[in-house]
PDB file of N, CA and C in Angstrom:
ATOM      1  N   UNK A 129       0.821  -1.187   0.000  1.00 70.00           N
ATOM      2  CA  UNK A 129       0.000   0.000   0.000  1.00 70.00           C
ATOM      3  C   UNK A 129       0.871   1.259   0.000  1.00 70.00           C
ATOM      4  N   UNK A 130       1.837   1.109   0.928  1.00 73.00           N
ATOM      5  CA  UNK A 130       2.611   2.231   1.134  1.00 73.00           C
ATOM      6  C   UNK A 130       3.767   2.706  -0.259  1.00 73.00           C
ATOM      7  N   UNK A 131       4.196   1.731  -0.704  1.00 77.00           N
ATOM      8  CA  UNK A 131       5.038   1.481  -1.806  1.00 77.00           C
ATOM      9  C   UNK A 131       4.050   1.849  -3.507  1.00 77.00           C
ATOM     10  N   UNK A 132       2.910   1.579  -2.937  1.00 82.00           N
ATOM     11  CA  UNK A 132       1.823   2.419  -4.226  1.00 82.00           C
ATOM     12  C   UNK A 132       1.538   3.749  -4.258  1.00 82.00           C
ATOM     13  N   UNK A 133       1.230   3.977  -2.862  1.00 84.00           N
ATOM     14  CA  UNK A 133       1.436   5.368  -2.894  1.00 84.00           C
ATOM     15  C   UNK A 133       2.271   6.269  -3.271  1.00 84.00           C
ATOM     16  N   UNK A 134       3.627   5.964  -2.795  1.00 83.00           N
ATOM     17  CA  UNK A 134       4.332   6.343  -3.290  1.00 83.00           C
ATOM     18  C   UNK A 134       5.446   6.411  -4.600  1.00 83.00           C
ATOM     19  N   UNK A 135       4.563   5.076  -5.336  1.00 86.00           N
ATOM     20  CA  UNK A 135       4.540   5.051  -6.971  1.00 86.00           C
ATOM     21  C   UNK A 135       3.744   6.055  -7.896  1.00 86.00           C
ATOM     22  N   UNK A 136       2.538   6.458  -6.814  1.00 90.00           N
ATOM     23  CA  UNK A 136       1.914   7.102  -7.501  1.00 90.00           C
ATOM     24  C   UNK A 136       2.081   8.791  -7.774  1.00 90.00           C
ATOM     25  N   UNK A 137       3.172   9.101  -6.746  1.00 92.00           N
ATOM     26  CA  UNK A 137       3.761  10.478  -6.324  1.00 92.00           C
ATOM     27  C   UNK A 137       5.023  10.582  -7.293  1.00 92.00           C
ATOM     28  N   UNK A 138       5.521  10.180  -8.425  1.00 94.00           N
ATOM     29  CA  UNK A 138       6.681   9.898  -9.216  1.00 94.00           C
ATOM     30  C   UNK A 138       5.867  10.649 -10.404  1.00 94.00           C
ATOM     31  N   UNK A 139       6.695  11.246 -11.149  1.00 96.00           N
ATOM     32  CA  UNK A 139       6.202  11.869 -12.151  1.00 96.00           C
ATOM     33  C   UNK A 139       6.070  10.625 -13.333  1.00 96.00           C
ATOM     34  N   UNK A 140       4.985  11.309 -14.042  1.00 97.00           N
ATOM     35  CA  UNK A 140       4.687   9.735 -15.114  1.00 97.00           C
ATOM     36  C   UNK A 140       6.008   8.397 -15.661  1.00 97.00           C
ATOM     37  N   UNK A 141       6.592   9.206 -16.763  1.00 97.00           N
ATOM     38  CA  UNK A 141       8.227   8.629 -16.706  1.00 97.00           C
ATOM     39  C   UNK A 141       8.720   8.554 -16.188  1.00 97.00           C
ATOM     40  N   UNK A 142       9.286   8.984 -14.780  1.00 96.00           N
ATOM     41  CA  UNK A 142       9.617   7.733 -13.975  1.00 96.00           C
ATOM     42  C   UNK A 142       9.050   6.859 -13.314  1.00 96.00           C
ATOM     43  N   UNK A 143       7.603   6.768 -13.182  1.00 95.00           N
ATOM     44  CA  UNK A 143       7.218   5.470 -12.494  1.00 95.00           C
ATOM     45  C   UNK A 143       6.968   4.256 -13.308  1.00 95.00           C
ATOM     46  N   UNK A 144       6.877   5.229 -14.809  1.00 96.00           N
ATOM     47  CA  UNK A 144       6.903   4.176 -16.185  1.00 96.00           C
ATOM     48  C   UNK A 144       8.081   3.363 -16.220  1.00 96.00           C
ATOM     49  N   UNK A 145       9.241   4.384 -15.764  1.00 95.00           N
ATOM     50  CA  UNK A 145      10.441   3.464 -16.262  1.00 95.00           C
ATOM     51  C   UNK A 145      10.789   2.694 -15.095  1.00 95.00           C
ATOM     52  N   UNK A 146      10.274   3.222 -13.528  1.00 93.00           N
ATOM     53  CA  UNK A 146      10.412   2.435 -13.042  1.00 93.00           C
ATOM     54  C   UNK A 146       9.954   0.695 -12.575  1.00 93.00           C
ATOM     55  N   UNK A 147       8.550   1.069 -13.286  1.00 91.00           N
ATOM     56  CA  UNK A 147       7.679  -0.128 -13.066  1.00 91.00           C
ATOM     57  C   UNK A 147       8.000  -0.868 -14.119  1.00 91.00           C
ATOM     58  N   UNK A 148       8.159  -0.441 -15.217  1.00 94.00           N
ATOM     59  CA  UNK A 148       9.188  -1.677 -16.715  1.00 94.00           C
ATOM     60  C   UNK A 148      10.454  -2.220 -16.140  1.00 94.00           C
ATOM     61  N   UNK A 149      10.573  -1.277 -15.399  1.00 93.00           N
ATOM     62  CA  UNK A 149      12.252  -2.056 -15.303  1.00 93.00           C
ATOM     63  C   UNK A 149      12.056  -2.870 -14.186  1.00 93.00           C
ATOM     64  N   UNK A 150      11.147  -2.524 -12.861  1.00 88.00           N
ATOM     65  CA  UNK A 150      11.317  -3.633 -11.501  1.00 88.00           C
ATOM     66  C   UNK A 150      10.249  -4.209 -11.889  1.00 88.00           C
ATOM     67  N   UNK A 151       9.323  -3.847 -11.715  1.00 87.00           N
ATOM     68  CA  UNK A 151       7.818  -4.887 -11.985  1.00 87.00           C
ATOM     69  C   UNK A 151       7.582  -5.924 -12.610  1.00 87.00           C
ATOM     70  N   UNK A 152       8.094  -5.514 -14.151  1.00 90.00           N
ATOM     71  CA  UNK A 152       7.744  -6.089 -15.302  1.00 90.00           C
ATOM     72  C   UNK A 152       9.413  -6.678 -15.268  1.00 90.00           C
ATOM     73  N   UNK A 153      10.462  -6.400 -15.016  1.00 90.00           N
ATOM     74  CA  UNK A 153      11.611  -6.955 -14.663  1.00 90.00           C
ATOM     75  C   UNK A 153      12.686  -6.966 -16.713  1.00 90.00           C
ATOM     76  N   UNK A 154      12.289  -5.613 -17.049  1.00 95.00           N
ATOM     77  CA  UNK A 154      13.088  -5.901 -18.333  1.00 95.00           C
ATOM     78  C   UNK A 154      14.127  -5.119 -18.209  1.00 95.00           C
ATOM     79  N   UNK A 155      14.954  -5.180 -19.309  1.00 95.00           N
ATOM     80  CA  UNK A 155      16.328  -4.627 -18.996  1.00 95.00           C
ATOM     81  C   UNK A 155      16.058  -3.410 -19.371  1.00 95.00           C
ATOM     82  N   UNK A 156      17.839  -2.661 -18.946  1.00 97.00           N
ATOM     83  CA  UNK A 156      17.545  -1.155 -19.459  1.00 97.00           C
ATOM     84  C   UNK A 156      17.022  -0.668 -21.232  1.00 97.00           C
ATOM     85  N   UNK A 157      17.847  -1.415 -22.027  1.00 98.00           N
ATOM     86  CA  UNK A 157      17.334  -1.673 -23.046  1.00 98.00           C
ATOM     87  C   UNK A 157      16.251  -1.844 -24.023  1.00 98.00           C
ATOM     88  N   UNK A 158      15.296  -2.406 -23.028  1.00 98.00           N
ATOM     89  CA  UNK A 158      14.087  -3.274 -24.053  1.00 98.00           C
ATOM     90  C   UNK A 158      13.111  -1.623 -22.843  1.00 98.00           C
ATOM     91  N   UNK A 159      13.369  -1.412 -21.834  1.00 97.00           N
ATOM     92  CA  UNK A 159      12.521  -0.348 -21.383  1.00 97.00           C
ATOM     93  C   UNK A 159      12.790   0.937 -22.050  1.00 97.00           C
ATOM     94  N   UNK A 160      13.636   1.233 -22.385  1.00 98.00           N
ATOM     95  CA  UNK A 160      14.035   2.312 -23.800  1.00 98.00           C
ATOM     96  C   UNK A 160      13.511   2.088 -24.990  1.00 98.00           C
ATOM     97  N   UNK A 161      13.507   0.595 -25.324  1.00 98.00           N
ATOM     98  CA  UNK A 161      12.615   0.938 -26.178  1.00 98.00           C
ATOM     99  C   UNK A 161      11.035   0.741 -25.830  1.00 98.00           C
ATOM    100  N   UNK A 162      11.024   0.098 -25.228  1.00 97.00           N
ATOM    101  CA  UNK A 162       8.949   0.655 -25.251  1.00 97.00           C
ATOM    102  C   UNK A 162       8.798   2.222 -24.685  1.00 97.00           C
ATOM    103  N   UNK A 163       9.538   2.505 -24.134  1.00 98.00           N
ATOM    104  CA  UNK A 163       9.074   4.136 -24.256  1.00 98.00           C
ATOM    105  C   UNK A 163       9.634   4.627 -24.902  1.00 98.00           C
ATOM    106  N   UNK A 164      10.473   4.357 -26.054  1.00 98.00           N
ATOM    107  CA  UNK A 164      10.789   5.544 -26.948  1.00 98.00           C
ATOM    108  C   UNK A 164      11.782   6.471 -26.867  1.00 98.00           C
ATOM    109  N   UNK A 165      12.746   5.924 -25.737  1.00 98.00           N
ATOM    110  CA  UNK A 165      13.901   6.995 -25.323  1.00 98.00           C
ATOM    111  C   UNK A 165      15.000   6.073 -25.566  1.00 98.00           C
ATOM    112  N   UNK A 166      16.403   6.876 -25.584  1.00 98.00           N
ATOM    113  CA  UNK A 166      17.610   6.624 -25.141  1.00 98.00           C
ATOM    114  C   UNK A 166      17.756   5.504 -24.116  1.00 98.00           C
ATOM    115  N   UNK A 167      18.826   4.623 -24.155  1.00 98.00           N
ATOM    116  CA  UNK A 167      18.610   4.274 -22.856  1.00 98.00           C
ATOM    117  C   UNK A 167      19.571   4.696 -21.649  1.00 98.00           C
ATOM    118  N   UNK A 168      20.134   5.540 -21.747  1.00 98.00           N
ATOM    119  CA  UNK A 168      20.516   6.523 -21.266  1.00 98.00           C
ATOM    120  C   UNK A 168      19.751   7.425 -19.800  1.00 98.00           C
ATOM    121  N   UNK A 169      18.597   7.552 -21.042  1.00 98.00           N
ATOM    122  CA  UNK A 169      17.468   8.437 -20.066  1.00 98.00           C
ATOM    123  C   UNK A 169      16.750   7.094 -19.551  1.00 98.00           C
ATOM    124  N   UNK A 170      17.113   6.177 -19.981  1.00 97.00           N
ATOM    125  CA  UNK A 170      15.973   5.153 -18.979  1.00 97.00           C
ATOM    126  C   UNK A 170      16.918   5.338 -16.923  1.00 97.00           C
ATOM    127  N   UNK A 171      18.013   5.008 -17.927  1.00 97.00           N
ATOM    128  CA  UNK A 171      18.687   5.530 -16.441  1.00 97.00           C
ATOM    129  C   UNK A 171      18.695   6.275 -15.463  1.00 97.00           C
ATOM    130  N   UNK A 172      18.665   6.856 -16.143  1.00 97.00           N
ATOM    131  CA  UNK A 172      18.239   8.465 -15.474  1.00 97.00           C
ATOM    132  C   UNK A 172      16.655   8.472 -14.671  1.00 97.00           C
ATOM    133  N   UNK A 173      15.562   8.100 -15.313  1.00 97.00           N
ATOM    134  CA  UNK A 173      14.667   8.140 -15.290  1.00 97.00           C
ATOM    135  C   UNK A 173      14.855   7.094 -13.845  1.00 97.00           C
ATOM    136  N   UNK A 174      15.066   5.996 -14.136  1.00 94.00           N
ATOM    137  CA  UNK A 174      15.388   5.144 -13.239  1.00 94.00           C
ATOM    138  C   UNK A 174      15.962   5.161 -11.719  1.00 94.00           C
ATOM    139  N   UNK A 175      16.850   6.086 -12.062  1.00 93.00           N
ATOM    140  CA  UNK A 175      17.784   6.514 -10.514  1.00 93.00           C
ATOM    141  C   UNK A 175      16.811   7.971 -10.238  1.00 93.00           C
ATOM    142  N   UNK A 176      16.259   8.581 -10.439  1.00 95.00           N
ATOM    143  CA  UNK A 176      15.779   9.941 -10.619  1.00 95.00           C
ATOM    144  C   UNK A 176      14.520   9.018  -9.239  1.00 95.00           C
ATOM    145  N   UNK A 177      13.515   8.131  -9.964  1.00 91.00           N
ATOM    146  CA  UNK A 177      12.618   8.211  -9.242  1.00 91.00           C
ATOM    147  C   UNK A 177      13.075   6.956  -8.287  1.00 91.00           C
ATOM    148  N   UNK A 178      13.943   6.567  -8.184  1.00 88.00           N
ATOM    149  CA  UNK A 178      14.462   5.154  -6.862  1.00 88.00           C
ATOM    150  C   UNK A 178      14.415   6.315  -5.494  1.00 88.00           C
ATOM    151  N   UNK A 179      15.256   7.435  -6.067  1.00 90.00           N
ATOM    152  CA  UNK A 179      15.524   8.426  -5.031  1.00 90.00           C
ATOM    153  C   UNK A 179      14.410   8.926  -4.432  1.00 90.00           C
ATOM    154  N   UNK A 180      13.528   9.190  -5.504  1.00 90.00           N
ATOM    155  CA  UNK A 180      12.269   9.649  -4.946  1.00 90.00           C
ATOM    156  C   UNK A 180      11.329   8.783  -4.345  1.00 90.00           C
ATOM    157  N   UNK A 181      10.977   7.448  -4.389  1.00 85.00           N
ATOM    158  CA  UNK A 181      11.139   6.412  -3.990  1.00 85.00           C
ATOM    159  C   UNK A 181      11.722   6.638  -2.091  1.00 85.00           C
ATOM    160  N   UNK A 182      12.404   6.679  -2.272  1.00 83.00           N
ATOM    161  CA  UNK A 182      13.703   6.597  -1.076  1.00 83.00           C
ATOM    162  C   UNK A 182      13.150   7.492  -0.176  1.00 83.00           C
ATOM    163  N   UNK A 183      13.083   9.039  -0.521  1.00 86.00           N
ATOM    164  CA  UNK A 183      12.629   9.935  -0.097  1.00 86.00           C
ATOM    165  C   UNK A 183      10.470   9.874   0.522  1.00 86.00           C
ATOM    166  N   UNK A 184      10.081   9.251  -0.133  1.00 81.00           N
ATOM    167  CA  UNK A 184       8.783   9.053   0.187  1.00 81.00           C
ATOM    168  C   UNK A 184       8.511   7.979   1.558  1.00 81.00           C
ATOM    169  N   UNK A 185       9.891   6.933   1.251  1.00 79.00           N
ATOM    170  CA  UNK A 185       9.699   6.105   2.191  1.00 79.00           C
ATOM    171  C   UNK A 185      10.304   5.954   3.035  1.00 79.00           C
ATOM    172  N   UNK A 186      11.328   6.942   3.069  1.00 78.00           N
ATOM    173  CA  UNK A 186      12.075   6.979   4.002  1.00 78.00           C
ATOM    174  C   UNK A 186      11.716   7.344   5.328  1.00 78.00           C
ATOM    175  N   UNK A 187      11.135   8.008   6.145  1.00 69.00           N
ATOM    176  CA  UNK A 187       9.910   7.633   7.428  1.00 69.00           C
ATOM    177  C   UNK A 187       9.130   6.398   8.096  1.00 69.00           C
ATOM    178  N   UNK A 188       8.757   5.822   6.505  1.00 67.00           N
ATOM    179  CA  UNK A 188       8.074   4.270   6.674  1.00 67.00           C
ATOM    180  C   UNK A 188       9.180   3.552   6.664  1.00 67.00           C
ATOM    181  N   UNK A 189      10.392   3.180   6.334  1.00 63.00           N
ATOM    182  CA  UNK A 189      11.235   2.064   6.414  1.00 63.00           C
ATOM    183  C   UNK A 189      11.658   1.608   7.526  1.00 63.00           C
ATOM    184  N   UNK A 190      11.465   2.481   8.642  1.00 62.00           N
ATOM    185  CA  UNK A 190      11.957   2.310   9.968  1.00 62.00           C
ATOM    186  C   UNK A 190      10.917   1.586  10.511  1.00 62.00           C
ATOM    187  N   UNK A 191       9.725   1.729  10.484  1.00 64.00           N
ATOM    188  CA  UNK A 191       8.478   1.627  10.607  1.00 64.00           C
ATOM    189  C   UNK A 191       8.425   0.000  10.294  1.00 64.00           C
ATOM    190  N   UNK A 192       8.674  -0.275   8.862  1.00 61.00           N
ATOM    191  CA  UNK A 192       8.637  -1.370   8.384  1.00 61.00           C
ATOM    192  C   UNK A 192       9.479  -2.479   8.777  1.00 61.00           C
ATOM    193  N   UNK A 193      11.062  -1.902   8.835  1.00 58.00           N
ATOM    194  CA  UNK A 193      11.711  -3.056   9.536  1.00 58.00           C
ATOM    195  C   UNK A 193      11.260  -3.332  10.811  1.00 58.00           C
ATOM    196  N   UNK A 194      10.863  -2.619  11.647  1.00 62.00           N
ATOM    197  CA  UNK A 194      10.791  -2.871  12.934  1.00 62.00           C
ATOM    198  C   UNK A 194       9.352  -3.552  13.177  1.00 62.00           C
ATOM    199  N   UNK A 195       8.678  -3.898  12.438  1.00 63.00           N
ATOM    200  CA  UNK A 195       7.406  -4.460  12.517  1.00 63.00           C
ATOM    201  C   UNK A 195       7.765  -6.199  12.208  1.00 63.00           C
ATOM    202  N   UNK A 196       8.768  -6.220  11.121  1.00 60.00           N
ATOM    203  CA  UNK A 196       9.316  -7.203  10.462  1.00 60.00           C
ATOM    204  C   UNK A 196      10.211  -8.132  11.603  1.00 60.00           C
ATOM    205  N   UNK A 197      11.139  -6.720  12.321  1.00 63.00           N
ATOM    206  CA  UNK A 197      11.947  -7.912  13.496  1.00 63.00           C
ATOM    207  C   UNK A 197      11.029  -8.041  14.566  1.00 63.00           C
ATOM    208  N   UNK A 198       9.848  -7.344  14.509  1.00 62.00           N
ATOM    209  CA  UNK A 198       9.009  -7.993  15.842  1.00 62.00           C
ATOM    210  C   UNK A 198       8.329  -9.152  15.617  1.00 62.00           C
ATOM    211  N   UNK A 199       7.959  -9.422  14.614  1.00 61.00           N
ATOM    212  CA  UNK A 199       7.519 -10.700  14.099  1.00 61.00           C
ATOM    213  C   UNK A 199       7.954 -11.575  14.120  1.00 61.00           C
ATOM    214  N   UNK A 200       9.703 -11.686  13.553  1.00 62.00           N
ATOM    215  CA  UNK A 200      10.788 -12.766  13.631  1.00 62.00           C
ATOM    216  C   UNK A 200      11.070 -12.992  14.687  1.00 62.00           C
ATOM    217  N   UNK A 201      10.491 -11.995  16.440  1.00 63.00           N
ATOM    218  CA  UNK A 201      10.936 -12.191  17.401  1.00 63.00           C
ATOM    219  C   UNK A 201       9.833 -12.922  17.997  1.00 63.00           C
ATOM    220  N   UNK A 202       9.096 -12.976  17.437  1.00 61.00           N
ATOM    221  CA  UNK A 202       7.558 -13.156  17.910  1.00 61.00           C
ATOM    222  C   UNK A 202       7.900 -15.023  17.644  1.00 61.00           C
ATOM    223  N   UNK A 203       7.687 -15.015  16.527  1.00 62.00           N
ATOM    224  CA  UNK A 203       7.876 -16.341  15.679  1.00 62.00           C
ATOM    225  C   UNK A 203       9.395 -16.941  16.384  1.00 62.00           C
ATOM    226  N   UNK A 204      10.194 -16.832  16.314  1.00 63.00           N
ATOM    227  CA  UNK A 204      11.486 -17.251  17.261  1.00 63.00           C
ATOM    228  C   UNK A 204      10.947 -17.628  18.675  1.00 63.00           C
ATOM    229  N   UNK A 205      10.013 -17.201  19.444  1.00 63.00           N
ATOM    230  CA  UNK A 205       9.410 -16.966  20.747  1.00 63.00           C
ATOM    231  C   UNK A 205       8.923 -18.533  20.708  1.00 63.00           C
ATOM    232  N   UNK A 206       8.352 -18.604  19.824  1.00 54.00           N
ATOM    233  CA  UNK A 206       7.130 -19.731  19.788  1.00 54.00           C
ATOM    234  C   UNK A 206       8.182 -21.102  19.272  1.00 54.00           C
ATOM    235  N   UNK A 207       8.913 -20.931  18.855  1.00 47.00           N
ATOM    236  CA  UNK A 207       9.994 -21.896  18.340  1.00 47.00           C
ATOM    237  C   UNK A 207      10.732 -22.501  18.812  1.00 47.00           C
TER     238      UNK A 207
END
């Protein structure tokens, strides 16, 4: 949920290039060409919105791991 949201806060091309390239899992290459650019700028496009990415979730990641090792501590408990 949190990771959509903040897909959805990325300006169009980069969440395009980002979701071809992680989602859909194609190379830099073949995502240059379905959108029509350099692949150059897929790069770009690519590191441009990871950051932004980074920046959106960066508040929640703390959030997230620590929910994650309470669980593994939880589950370890019972084990």
């Amino acid at each position: 949920r949190y990771l959509k949201q903040a897909l959805d806060r990325l300006p169009r091309r980069q969440r395009e290039a980002v979701f071809l390239r992680y989602f859909q899992e194609l190379d830099y290459a073949d995502v240059a060409r379905v959108m029509g650019v350099k692949e150059r700028t897929v790069y770009n496009l690519v590191h441009e919105g990871l950051q932004q990415l980074r920046q959106h979730l960066g508040p929640l990641r703390w959030a997230i791991l620590a929910s994650l090792a309470g669980a593994i501590l939880f589950f370890l408990k019972i084990f």
